[in-house]
CSV table of C-alpha atoms in Angstrom, one decimal:
chain,number,residue,atom,x,y,z
V,1,MET,CA,43.6,-8.7,-43.4
V,2,PRO,CA,40.8,-6.8,-42.3
V,3,LEU,CA,38.8,-7.2,-39.4
V,4,SER,CA,35.6,-9.5,-39.3
V,5,ALA,CA,32.6,-8.1,-40.6
V,6,PRO,CA,30.6,-6.3,-37.8
V,7,VAL,CA,27.1,-6.2,-36.9
V,8,PRO,CA,24.7,-3.6,-38.3
V,9,ARG,CA,26.3,-0.2,-36.8
V,10,LYS,CA,26.8,4.0,-37.3
V,11,THR,CA,29.3,5.9,-36.2
V,12,SER,CA,29.5,7.7,-33.4
V,13,HIS,CA,32.9,9.1,-32.7
V,14,ILE,CA,36.2,9.5,-34.2
V,15,ARG,CA,39.5,10.4,-33.2
V,16,ARG,CA,42.6,10.5,-35.4
V,17,VAL,CA,45.8,10.6,-34.1
V,18,SER,CA,49.0,11.2,-36.4
V,19,TYR,CA,52.9,11.5,-35.6
V,20,GLN,CA,55.8,12.4,-37.9
V,21,GLY,CA,59.4,12.2,-37.2
V,22,TYR,CA,61.4,15.2,-38.5
V,23,GLU,CA,65.4,15.2,-38.5
V,24,ARG,CA,66.2,18.9,-38.5
V,25,GLU,CA,69.5,20.7,-39.7
V,26,ASP,CA,70.8,21.5,-36.0
V,27,GLY,CA,71.3,17.9,-35.5
V,28,LEU,CA,68.2,18.1,-33.2
V,29,TRP,CA,64.7,15.8,-34.0
V,30,ASP,CA,61.4,17.2,-34.2
V,31,MET,CA,58.3,14.9,-33.0
V,32,GLU,CA,55.3,15.9,-34.6
V,33,ALA,CA,51.7,14.7,-33.2
V,34,GLU,CA,48.4,16.0,-34.2
V,35,LEU,CA,45.1,14.7,-32.5
V,36,HIS,CA,41.7,15.2,-34.1
V,37,ASP,CA,38.2,14.5,-32.0
V,38,SER,CA,34.5,14.9,-33.5
V,39,LYS,CA,31.3,13.0,-33.9
V,40,ALA,CA,29.6,11.6,-36.7
V,41,HIS,CA,26.4,13.7,-35.4
V,42,ASP,CA,25.3,16.8,-34.1
V,43,MET,CA,25.6,17.9,-31.1
V,44,PRO,CA,25.3,20.7,-28.3
V,45,SER,CA,29.0,22.8,-27.9
V,46,PHE,CA,30.5,23.0,-24.1
V,47,ARG,CA,31.9,26.3,-25.5
V,48,HIS,CA,29.2,28.5,-27.6
V,49,GLN,CA,25.6,28.3,-27.6
V,50,GLY,CA,24.6,26.3,-30.2
V,51,VAL,CA,25.1,23.3,-32.0
V,52,ARG,CA,28.5,21.5,-33.3
V,53,LEU,CA,28.1,20.1,-36.1
V,54,ALA,CA,28.6,16.6,-37.1
V,55,GLY,CA,32.7,16.4,-38.2
V,56,ASP,CA,33.4,19.6,-36.8
V,57,PRO,CA,36.5,19.2,-34.4
V,58,ILE,CA,36.0,18.8,-30.6
V,59,HIS,CA,39.9,18.6,-29.8
V,60,HIS,CA,42.2,19.5,-32.8
V,61,MET,CA,45.6,19.4,-31.0
V,62,TRP,CA,49.1,19.2,-32.2
V,63,LEU,CA,52.3,18.8,-30.6
V,64,ARG,CA,56.0,19.6,-31.1
V,65,VAL,CA,58.9,18.3,-29.1
V,66,THR,CA,62.5,18.2,-30.1
V,67,ILE,CA,64.8,15.6,-28.7
V,68,ASP,CA,68.2,14.7,-29.2
V,69,ARG,CA,70.0,11.3,-30.4
V,70,LYS,CA,69.5,10.1,-26.7
V,71,LEU,CA,65.9,11.0,-26.7
V,72,VAL,CA,66.0,13.9,-23.6
V,73,VAL,CA,63.6,16.4,-24.7
V,74,HIS,CA,65.6,20.2,-25.2
V,75,ALA,CA,62.1,22.0,-26.3
V,76,ILE,CA,58.4,21.0,-26.8
V,77,GLU,CA,55.5,23.4,-27.8
V,78,ALA,CA,51.6,22.9,-28.3
V,79,ALA,CA,48.8,24.5,-30.2
V,80,MET,CA,45.3,24.1,-29.9
V,81,ASP,CA,42.9,24.5,-32.7
V,82,ALA,CA,39.7,23.4,-31.1
V,83,HIS,CA,38.5,22.4,-27.6
V,84,PRO,CA,35.7,22.3,-26.0
V,85,LEU,CA,36.7,24.4,-22.8
V,86,GLN,CA,37.6,27.7,-22.2
V,87,ASP,CA,40.3,26.8,-19.5
V,88,CYS,CA,41.8,24.2,-21.9
V,89,PRO,CA,44.7,26.3,-23.5
V,90,GLN,CA,46.0,26.9,-19.4
V,91,ALA,CA,47.3,23.3,-19.4
V,92,ARG,CA,50.3,24.0,-22.2
V,93,PRO,CA,52.4,25.4,-19.2
V,94,ALA,CA,53.0,22.6,-17.8
V,95,LEU,CA,54.5,20.8,-21.3
V,96,GLN,CA,57.6,22.8,-20.3
V,97,GLY,CA,57.8,20.4,-17.0
V,98,MET,CA,58.8,17.7,-19.5
V,99,VAL,CA,62.1,19.5,-20.9
V,100,GLY,CA,65.5,17.5,-20.2
V,101,ALA,CA,63.1,14.2,-19.4
V,102,CYS,CA,64.3,11.0,-21.5
V,103,MET,CA,62.1,8.9,-23.6
V,104,ALA,CA,64.3,6.1,-23.2
V,105,ARG,CA,63.4,5.9,-19.5
V,106,GLY,CA,60.7,6.9,-17.4
V,107,TRP,CA,59.1,9.2,-19.7
V,108,ARG,CA,55.6,8.0,-18.6
V,109,GLN,CA,56.2,8.4,-14.6
V,110,ALA,CA,58.1,11.7,-15.9
V,111,ILE,CA,54.1,12.6,-18.0
V,112,ALA,CA,52.7,11.9,-14.8
V,113,GLN,CA,54.5,13.8,-12.1
V,114,HIS,CA,54.5,17.0,-14.2
V,115,MET,CA,51.3,16.9,-16.3
V,116,GLY,CA,49.2,14.6,-14.2
V,117,GLY,CA,45.7,15.5,-13.4
V,118,VAL,CA,44.2,19.0,-13.3
V,119,ALA,CA,48.0,20.4,-13.9
V,120,SER,CA,48.0,19.7,-17.5
V,121,CYS,CA,45.1,18.1,-20.5
V,122,THR,CA,44.4,14.3,-20.8
V,123,HIS,CA,44.8,14.6,-24.7
V,124,LEU,CA,48.3,16.0,-24.8
V,125,ARG,CA,49.0,13.1,-22.0
V,126,GLU,CA,47.5,10.7,-24.7
V,127,LEU,CA,49.9,12.0,-27.1
V,128,LEU,CA,53.1,12.2,-25.5
V,129,PHE,CA,52.7,8.7,-23.7
V,130,ASN,CA,53.3,7.2,-27.2
V,131,MET,CA,55.3,9.3,-28.8
V,132,ALA,CA,58.3,7.8,-27.7
V,133,THR,CA,57.4,4.9,-30.1
V,134,ALA,CA,57.3,6.7,-32.8
V,135,ALA,CA,60.6,8.3,-31.8
V,136,PHE,CA,62.2,4.8,-31.4
V,137,GLN,CA,60.7,4.6,-35.3
V,138,THR,CA,62.5,7.9,-36.4
V,139,LEU,CA,65.7,7.4,-34.5
V,140,PRO,CA,66.2,3.5,-34.2
V,141,ALA,CA,69.9,3.9,-33.0
V,142,ALA,CA,68.8,6.0,-30.1
V,143,PHE,CA,67.9,2.8,-28.2
V,144,ASP,CA,71.0,1.0,-29.2
V,145,GLY,CA,73.5,1.5,-26.3
V,146,GLY,CA,76.7,1.0,-28.1
V,147,ASP,CA,77.5,-1.7,-26.2
V,148,PRO,CA,77.8,-4.6,-28.7
V,149,ASP,CA,77.1,-7.2,-25.5
V,150,THR,CA,73.7,-5.0,-24.7
V,151,PRO,CA,70.8,-6.3,-26.6
V,152,PRO,CA,69.1,-3.3,-28.2
V,153,ARG,CA,66.2,-1.7,-26.0
V,154,HIS,CA,63.1,-3.3,-28.0
V,155,LEU,CA,64.2,-6.8,-27.6
V,156,GLY,CA,62.1,-8.3,-25.4
V,157,GLN,CA,59.4,-6.5,-25.8
V,158,CYS,CA,56.8,-7.8,-27.2
V,159,THR,CA,55.7,-11.5,-28.7
V,160,GLY,CA,57.9,-10.3,-32.1
V,161,TRP,CA,61.3,-9.6,-30.5
V,162,ASP,CA,60.9,-12.5,-27.6
V,163,PHE,CA,64.2,-13.6,-26.9
V,164,GLU,CA,63.2,-16.7,-27.5
V,165,GLY,CA,61.5,-16.4,-30.6
V,166,ASN,CA,61.8,-16.3,-34.5
V,167,GLY,CA,63.1,-12.6,-34.8
V,168,VAL,CA,65.1,-12.3,-32.4
V,169,LYS,CA,67.1,-15.8,-33.3
V,170,GLU,CA,67.1,-14.4,-37.1
V,171,TYR,CA,68.1,-10.8,-36.9
V,172,PHE,CA,70.0,-10.8,-33.4
V,173,PRO,CA,71.0,-14.5,-33.2
V,174,GLN,CA,74.0,-13.4,-30.7
V,175,PHE,CA,71.2,-12.7,-27.9
V,176,TYR,CA,68.8,-15.5,-28.6
V,177,GLY,CA,67.9,-17.5,-25.8
V,178,ARG,CA,69.9,-15.2,-23.6
V,179,GLY,CA,66.0,-14.1,-21.7
V,180,GLU,CA,64.8,-11.9,-19.3
V,181,ALA,CA,68.1,-11.4,-17.1
V,182,ASN,CA,69.5,-9.5,-20.5
V,183,THR,CA,66.7,-7.1,-20.8
V,184,GLN,CA,67.4,-4.4,-19.1
V,185,PRO,CA,68.8,-1.5,-21.0
V,186,SER,CA,72.1,1.1,-20.6
V,187,THR,CA,71.4,3.7,-19.0
V,188,PRO,CA,70.9,6.8,-21.7
V,189,HIS,CA,73.6,9.5,-21.7
V,190,ASN,CA,72.2,12.9,-21.2
V,191,PRO,CA,74.4,15.5,-22.6
V,192,THR,CA,72.4,18.6,-21.7
V,193,GLY,CA,73.2,18.3,-18.0
V,194,LYS,CA,69.2,19.0,-16.8
V,195,LYS,CA,67.7,16.1,-15.1
V,196,SER,CA,66.3,13.1,-17.1
V,197,PHE,CA,63.5,11.1,-15.2
């Protein structure tokens, strides 16, 4: 169902973000993200003298994070096809601090620790924040601790998966009515031996 009809208006800013997950032949998984920002009108360019034309990218960034089945980061890289300031690419090295971090627990804290403030890039941080959700959609088994008495990680995290709601009652009846006391996920295993956050 579409949104309600808006008042008369004109487009100003356009942001496109996409995520894709890939199963690799070596048993690992690649999560990739793309961010593309543009304006619907011509505007001055910060980096180059002159004008950036409507539709030309202000930001066009790519991110690949390689993870295992426990959502532990094994490798990470970024590319910047378009960026507004000369120094923007200097934000990429900070990404390497995310190797060994786990998307299943403490993901946002790890991003803040290694990439917060001027250490990295606002847009790379934004792509990483939501990559964990995309990883969940790609590797649903990774959020299952393997213990049949432990609820899957997504239960109790939204209205649809409320322990008192119809979703849990229909699809996970063994956990229906168990409430918040049973929403804490088990600690993920970290086979890399690297520190998880």
